[in-house]
mmCIF file of C-alpha atoms in Angstrom:
data_model
loop_
_atom_site.group_PDB
_atom_site.id
_atom_site.type_symbol
_atom_site.label_atom_id
_atom_site.label_comp_id
_atom_site.label_asym_id
_atom_site.label_seq_id
_atom_site.Cartn_x
_atom_site.Cartn_y
_atom_site.Cartn_z
ATOM 1 C CA MET A 754 85.547 42.622 107.034
ATOM 2 C CA SER A 755 83.679 42.873 103.736
ATOM 3 C CA THR A 756 85.505 41.985 100.528
ATOM 4 C CA LYS A 757 85.078 45.520 99.182
ATOM 5 C CA ARG A 758 86.494 47.049 102.337
ATOM 6 C CA GLN A 759 89.389 44.583 102.372
ATOM 7 C CA GLU A 760 90.227 45.429 98.765
ATOM 8 C CA ARG A 761 90.200 49.136 99.576
ATOM 9 C CA ARG A 762 92.365 48.497 102.626
ATOM 10 C CA ASN A 763 94.911 46.693 100.452
ATOM 11 C CA GLU A 764 94.889 49.515 97.893
ATOM 12 C CA ILE A 765 95.595 52.083 100.606
ATOM 13 C CA ALA A 766 98.350 49.962 102.158
ATOM 14 C CA ARG A 767 100.024 49.553 98.772
ATOM 15 C CA ALA A 768 99.831 53.302 98.057
ATOM 16 C CA ALA A 769 101.179 54.124 101.529
ATOM 17 C CA VAL A 770 104.517 52.456 100.759
ATOM 18 C CA ALA A 771 105.756 55.613 99.011
ATOM 19 C CA PRO A 772 105.188 58.128 101.844
ATOM 20 C CA LEU A 773 106.268 55.626 104.501
ATOM 21 C CA SER A 774 109.535 54.876 102.726
ATOM 22 C CA GLU A 775 110.253 58.461 101.663
ATOM 23 C CA GLN A 776 109.562 60.192 104.977
ATOM 24 C CA GLY A 777 110.204 57.321 107.364
ATOM 25 C CA TYR A 778 107.808 55.520 109.667
ATOM 26 C CA ARG A 779 108.941 57.473 112.725
ATOM 27 C CA ASN A 780 108.701 60.845 110.987
ATOM 28 C CA VAL A 781 105.566 60.614 108.886
ATOM 29 C CA ARG A 782 102.147 61.333 110.407
ATOM 30 C CA LEU A 783 98.869 59.718 109.464
ATOM 31 C CA SER A 784 97.736 63.118 108.216
ATOM 32 C CA ASP A 785 100.797 63.258 105.930
ATOM 33 C CA ILE A 786 100.044 59.810 104.543
ATOM 34 C CA GLY A 787 96.384 60.684 104.132
ATOM 35 C CA GLU A 788 97.201 63.908 102.304
ATOM 36 C CA SER A 789 99.425 62.053 99.838
ATOM 37 C CA LEU A 790 96.539 59.664 99.135
ATOM 38 C CA GLY A 791 93.781 62.271 98.979
ATOM 39 C CA MET A 792 92.370 61.197 102.343
ATOM 40 C CA THR A 793 92.315 62.483 105.897
ATOM 41 C CA GLY A 794 94.129 60.877 108.783
ATOM 42 C CA ALA A 795 90.756 60.148 110.377
ATOM 43 C CA HIS A 796 89.623 58.382 107.216
ATOM 44 C CA LEU A 797 92.703 56.161 107.348
ATOM 45 C CA LEU A 798 91.694 55.097 110.854
ATOM 46 C CA TYR A 799 88.481 53.703 109.394
ATOM 47 C CA TYR A 800 90.613 51.083 107.656
ATOM 48 C CA PHE A 801 93.569 50.777 110.037
ATOM 49 C CA GLU A 802 93.752 50.723 113.817
ATOM 50 C CA SER A 803 96.943 52.788 113.934
ATOM 51 C CA LYS A 804 99.943 53.995 111.959
ATOM 52 C CA SER A 805 101.712 50.779 112.965
ATOM 53 C CA ASP A 806 98.834 48.734 111.552
ATOM 54 C CA LEU A 807 99.087 50.651 108.265
ATOM 55 C CA PHE A 808 102.868 50.216 108.179
ATOM 56 C CA MET A 809 102.658 46.458 108.674
ATOM 57 C CA SER A 810 99.937 46.145 106.047
ATOM 58 C CA ALA A 811 102.064 48.137 103.598
ATOM 59 C CA LEU A 812 105.063 45.870 104.204
ATOM 60 C CA ARG A 813 102.872 42.822 103.641
ATOM 61 C CA MET A 814 101.759 44.305 100.302
ATOM 62 C CA VAL A 815 105.399 44.769 99.261
ATOM 63 C CA GLU A 816 106.084 41.085 99.822
ATOM 64 C CA GLN A 817 102.820 39.841 98.330
ATOM 65 C CA ASP A 818 103.463 41.862 95.174
ATOM 66 C CA LEU A 819 107.003 40.469 94.906
ATOM 67 C CA ARG A 820 105.724 36.923 95.260
ATOM 68 C CA ALA A 821 102.986 37.484 92.672
ATOM 69 C CA SER A 822 105.524 38.962 90.246
ATOM 70 C CA ALA A 823 107.781 35.954 90.782
ATOM 71 C CA TYR A 824 105.087 33.428 89.914
ATOM 72 C CA ASP A 825 104.064 35.467 86.870
ATOM 73 C CA ALA A 826 107.689 35.500 85.700
ATOM 74 C CA PHE A 827 108.104 31.768 86.333
ATOM 75 C CA GLU A 828 105.385 31.071 83.757
ATOM 76 C CA THR A 829 107.884 32.065 81.056
ATOM 77 C CA LEU A 830 111.040 30.741 82.758
ATOM 78 C CA PRO A 831 111.178 26.949 82.391
ATOM 79 C CA THR A 832 114.483 26.273 84.145
ATOM 80 C CA ALA A 833 115.349 26.594 87.808
ATOM 81 C CA ARG A 834 118.492 28.546 86.931
ATOM 82 C CA GLU A 835 116.447 31.180 85.100
ATOM 83 C CA ARG A 836 114.040 31.416 88.023
ATOM 84 C CA TRP A 837 116.910 31.701 90.479
ATOM 85 C CA ASP A 838 118.514 34.495 88.464
ATOM 86 C CA TRP A 839 115.173 36.317 88.396
ATOM 87 C CA LEU A 840 114.831 36.075 92.169
ATOM 88 C CA LEU A 841 118.361 37.342 92.694
ATOM 89 C CA ALA A 842 117.757 40.347 90.448
ATOM 90 C CA ALA A 843 114.400 41.073 92.100
ATOM 91 C CA GLY A 844 115.698 40.654 95.645
ATOM 92 C CA ALA A 845 118.939 42.597 95.275
ATOM 93 C CA PRO A 846 118.751 46.145 96.693
ATOM 94 C CA MET A 847 118.621 49.027 94.213
ATOM 95 C CA GLY A 848 119.824 51.870 96.413
ATOM 96 C CA LEU A 849 118.534 54.797 98.438
ATOM 97 C CA HIS A 850 115.269 54.906 96.490
ATOM 98 C CA ASP A 851 114.346 51.231 96.855
ATOM 99 C CA SER A 852 111.015 51.763 98.617
ATOM 100 C CA GLY A 853 110.393 48.104 99.398
ATOM 101 C CA LEU A 854 113.745 47.579 101.069
ATOM 102 C CA LEU A 855 113.516 50.923 102.871
ATOM 103 C CA MET A 856 110.349 49.498 104.410
ATOM 104 C CA TRP A 857 112.313 46.425 105.481
ATOM 105 C CA LEU A 858 115.068 48.497 107.105
ATOM 106 C CA GLN A 859 112.467 50.309 109.170
ATOM 107 C CA ALA A 860 110.713 47.071 110.055
ATOM 108 C CA TRP A 861 113.953 45.543 111.349
ATOM 109 C CA SER A 862 114.420 48.546 113.616
ATOM 110 C CA GLU A 863 110.828 48.524 114.881
ATOM 111 C CA ALA A 864 110.885 44.763 115.468
ATOM 112 C CA VAL A 865 113.366 45.185 118.322
ATOM 113 C CA HIS A 866 110.671 46.804 120.478
ATOM 114 C CA ASP A 867 107.395 45.829 118.783
ATOM 115 C CA LYS A 868 106.375 42.171 118.964
ATOM 116 C CA ALA A 869 103.709 42.548 116.281
ATOM 117 C CA VAL A 870 106.291 43.829 113.797
ATOM 118 C CA HIS A 871 108.733 41.122 114.921
ATOM 119 C CA ASP A 872 106.148 38.422 114.273
ATOM 120 C CA LEU A 873 105.286 39.877 110.872
ATOM 121 C CA ILE A 874 108.842 40.063 109.570
ATOM 122 C CA SER A 875 109.494 36.551 110.870
ATOM 123 C CA GLU A 876 106.511 35.347 108.834
ATOM 124 C CA LEU A 877 107.531 37.273 105.720
ATOM 125 C CA GLU A 878 111.129 36.064 105.970
ATOM 126 C CA ARG A 879 109.900 32.464 106.190
ATOM 127 C CA ASP A 880 107.830 33.059 103.060
ATOM 128 C CA TRP A 881 110.812 34.560 101.194
ATOM 129 C CA GLN A 882 113.110 31.716 102.180
ATOM 130 C CA GLY A 883 110.370 29.273 101.247
ATOM 131 C CA LEU A 884 110.256 30.751 97.753
ATOM 132 C CA LEU A 885 114.028 30.379 97.406
ATOM 133 C CA ARG A 886 113.838 26.768 98.581
ATOM 134 C CA GLU A 887 111.026 26.014 96.120
ATOM 135 C CA VAL A 888 113.127 27.161 93.175
ATOM 136 C CA LEU A 889 116.216 25.254 94.310
ATOM 137 C CA ALA A 890 114.182 22.108 94.996
ATOM 138 C CA TYR A 891 112.793 22.488 91.482
ATOM 139 C CA GLY A 892 116.385 22.586 90.254
ATOM 140 C CA VAL A 893 117.240 19.391 92.134
ATOM 141 C CA ALA A 894 114.144 17.666 90.724
ATOM 142 C CA ARG A 895 115.106 18.677 87.170
ATOM 143 C CA GLY A 896 118.698 17.575 87.592
ATOM 144 C CA GLU A 897 120.052 21.118 87.366
ATOM 145 C CA LEU A 898 121.474 20.787 90.896
ATOM 146 C CA ASP A 899 123.030 17.861 92.747
ATOM 147 C CA ALA A 900 120.624 15.791 94.799
ATOM 148 C CA GLU A 901 122.958 16.291 97.781
ATOM 149 C CA THR A 902 122.634 20.094 97.659
ATOM 150 C CA ASP A 903 121.985 21.454 101.165
ATOM 151 C CA VAL A 904 119.112 23.673 100.081
ATOM 152 C CA GLY A 905 118.038 24.707 103.584
ATOM 153 C CA GLY A 906 121.530 25.529 104.793
ATOM 154 C CA PHE A 907 122.374 27.461 101.653
ATOM 155 C CA VAL A 908 119.172 29.517 101.747
ATOM 156 C CA GLU A 909 119.777 30.534 105.366
ATOM 157 C CA GLY A 910 123.279 31.776 104.561
ATOM 158 C CA PHE A 911 122.229 33.409 101.309
ATOM 159 C CA SER A 912 119.393 35.301 103.022
ATOM 160 C CA ALA A 913 121.764 36.588 105.699
ATOM 161 C CA LEU A 914 124.198 37.781 103.018
ATOM 162 C CA LEU A 915 121.439 39.562 101.106
ATOM 163 C CA ASP A 916 120.222 41.249 104.307
ATOM 164 C CA GLY A 917 123.710 42.584 104.970
ATOM 165 C CA LEU A 918 124.098 43.821 101.407
ATOM 166 C CA THR A 919 120.704 45.506 101.662
ATOM 167 C CA ILE A 920 121.932 47.618 104.573
ATOM 168 C CA ARG A 921 125.087 48.622 102.706
ATOM 169 C CA VAL A 922 123.349 49.492 99.455
ATOM 170 C CA VAL A 923 120.186 51.154 100.758
ATOM 171 C CA VAL A 924 121.784 53.126 103.585
ATOM 172 C CA GLY A 925 124.627 54.034 101.266
ATOM 173 C CA TYR A 926 127.433 54.091 103.827
ATOM 174 C CA ARG A 927 129.573 51.725 101.744
ATOM 175 C CA PRO A 928 130.268 52.051 97.992
ATOM 176 C CA VAL A 929 128.201 49.045 96.898
ATOM 177 C CA ASP A 930 125.531 49.266 94.195
ATOM 178 C CA LYS A 931 122.973 46.777 92.890
ATOM 179 C CA ALA A 932 125.312 45.285 90.287
ATOM 180 C CA GLN A 933 128.029 44.743 92.885
ATOM 181 C CA ALA A 934 125.523 43.248 95.322
ATOM 182 C CA ILE A 935 124.408 40.774 92.660
ATOM 183 C CA ALA A 936 128.024 39.902 91.824
ATOM 184 C CA ILE A 937 128.844 39.258 95.501
ATOM 185 C CA SER A 938 125.713 37.117 95.860
ATOM 186 C CA GLU A 939 126.560 35.162 92.715
ATOM 187 C CA ARG A 940 130.070 34.414 93.981
ATOM 188 C CA TYR A 941 128.652 33.091 97.241
ATOM 189 C CA ALA A 942 126.062 31.009 95.402
ATOM 190 C CA ALA A 943 128.651 29.605 92.991
ATOM 191 C CA SER A 944 130.618 28.181 95.911
ATOM 192 C CA GLN A 945 127.671 25.994 96.926
ATOM 193 C CA LEU A 946 125.318 25.671 93.970
ATOM 194 C CA HIS A 947 126.767 23.704 91.075
ATOM 195 C CA TRP A 948 124.380 24.335 88.214
ATOM 196 C CA ARG A 949 124.290 22.099 85.177
ATOM 197 C CA THR A 950 122.033 21.734 82.165
ATOM 198 C CA ALA A 951 119.155 19.371 82.837
ATOM 199 C CA ALA A 952 118.785 16.309 80.640
ATOM 200 C CA PRO A 953 116.210 16.811 77.845
ATOM 201 C CA ASP A 954 113.914 14.203 79.398
ATOM 202 C CA ALA A 955 114.331 15.504 82.954
ATOM 203 C CA ALA A 956 111.179 15.631 84.991
ATOM 204 C CA ALA A 957 109.984 19.170 85.440
ATOM 205 C CA PRO A 958 107.460 19.248 88.288
ATOM 206 C CA ASP A 959 105.810 22.619 88.758
ATOM 207 C CA ALA A 960 107.573 23.110 92.078
ATOM 208 C CA ALA A 961 107.253 26.872 91.907
ATOM 209 C CA ALA A 962 103.480 26.985 91.677
ATOM 210 C CA PRO A 963 101.993 28.475 94.855
ATOM 211 C CA ASP A 964 100.404 26.017 97.233
ATOM 212 C CA ALA A 965 97.667 26.699 99.708
ATOM 213 C CA ALA A 966 100.105 27.501 102.493
ATOM 214 C CA ALA A 967 101.867 30.097 100.369
ATOM 215 C CA GLU A 968 98.795 31.994 99.166
ATOM 216 C CA PRO A 969 98.722 35.688 100.158
ATOM 217 C CA GLN A 970 97.032 36.242 103.487
ATOM 218 C CA THR A 971 94.279 38.775 103.832
ATOM 219 C CA ASP A 972 94.722 41.326 106.563
ATOM 220 C CA GLU A 973 91.555 41.405 108.647
ATOM 221 C CA THR A 974 92.600 43.018 111.883
ATOM 222 C CA ASN A 975 90.405 46.099 111.975
ATOM 223 C CA GLY A 976 86.841 46.037 113.113
ATOM 224 C CA ASP A 977 83.577 44.838 111.600
ATOM 225 C CA ASP A 978 82.213 45.050 108.091
ATOM 226 C CA ALA A 979 81.440 48.457 106.748
#
């Protein structure tokens, strides 16, 4: 796929997040998505093989944008604790209008019966947990966290907690808002992460800079170059 076509594909996928999250993957038609973007459904099929292909590409854009925002923020956040607090605020669900997490709720449902969606969310979850581990490992290296901190075990439990809170906040069936979700997450983290101020001469490796394995993947699943 040509670079120009790939860029346009990414732009469309990013713009499709709004109609997909507002109307729901099962309810919205390609023609509805196209109309909201000033395109036809047939034109969308030039860039995407199917509605499912568009949905998965849109979800990938949500996560790539979050990761890019994180690394931009880390440029001005020198400590691991500041970076961790940023990730918690960014990852905590905002409510019924949180388009990114509405996409995730739909993806979890689709993944039960669609292997392609299952594989995608498994990949994206690994990337998210990897970002959390990077920040905590950075904290260990700086002396902000104990060297014995079970980073992997904590991240697995923390991610599961955040997933559960996402359902409660976004679906809205329990009276939990973003601030409460953050408070619950902080209490869980405080039981296992014992933050302290790093020594002035503590080494500060750039552990949160993206490596080759973490770079955003291009989505080249649809046909030949234009």
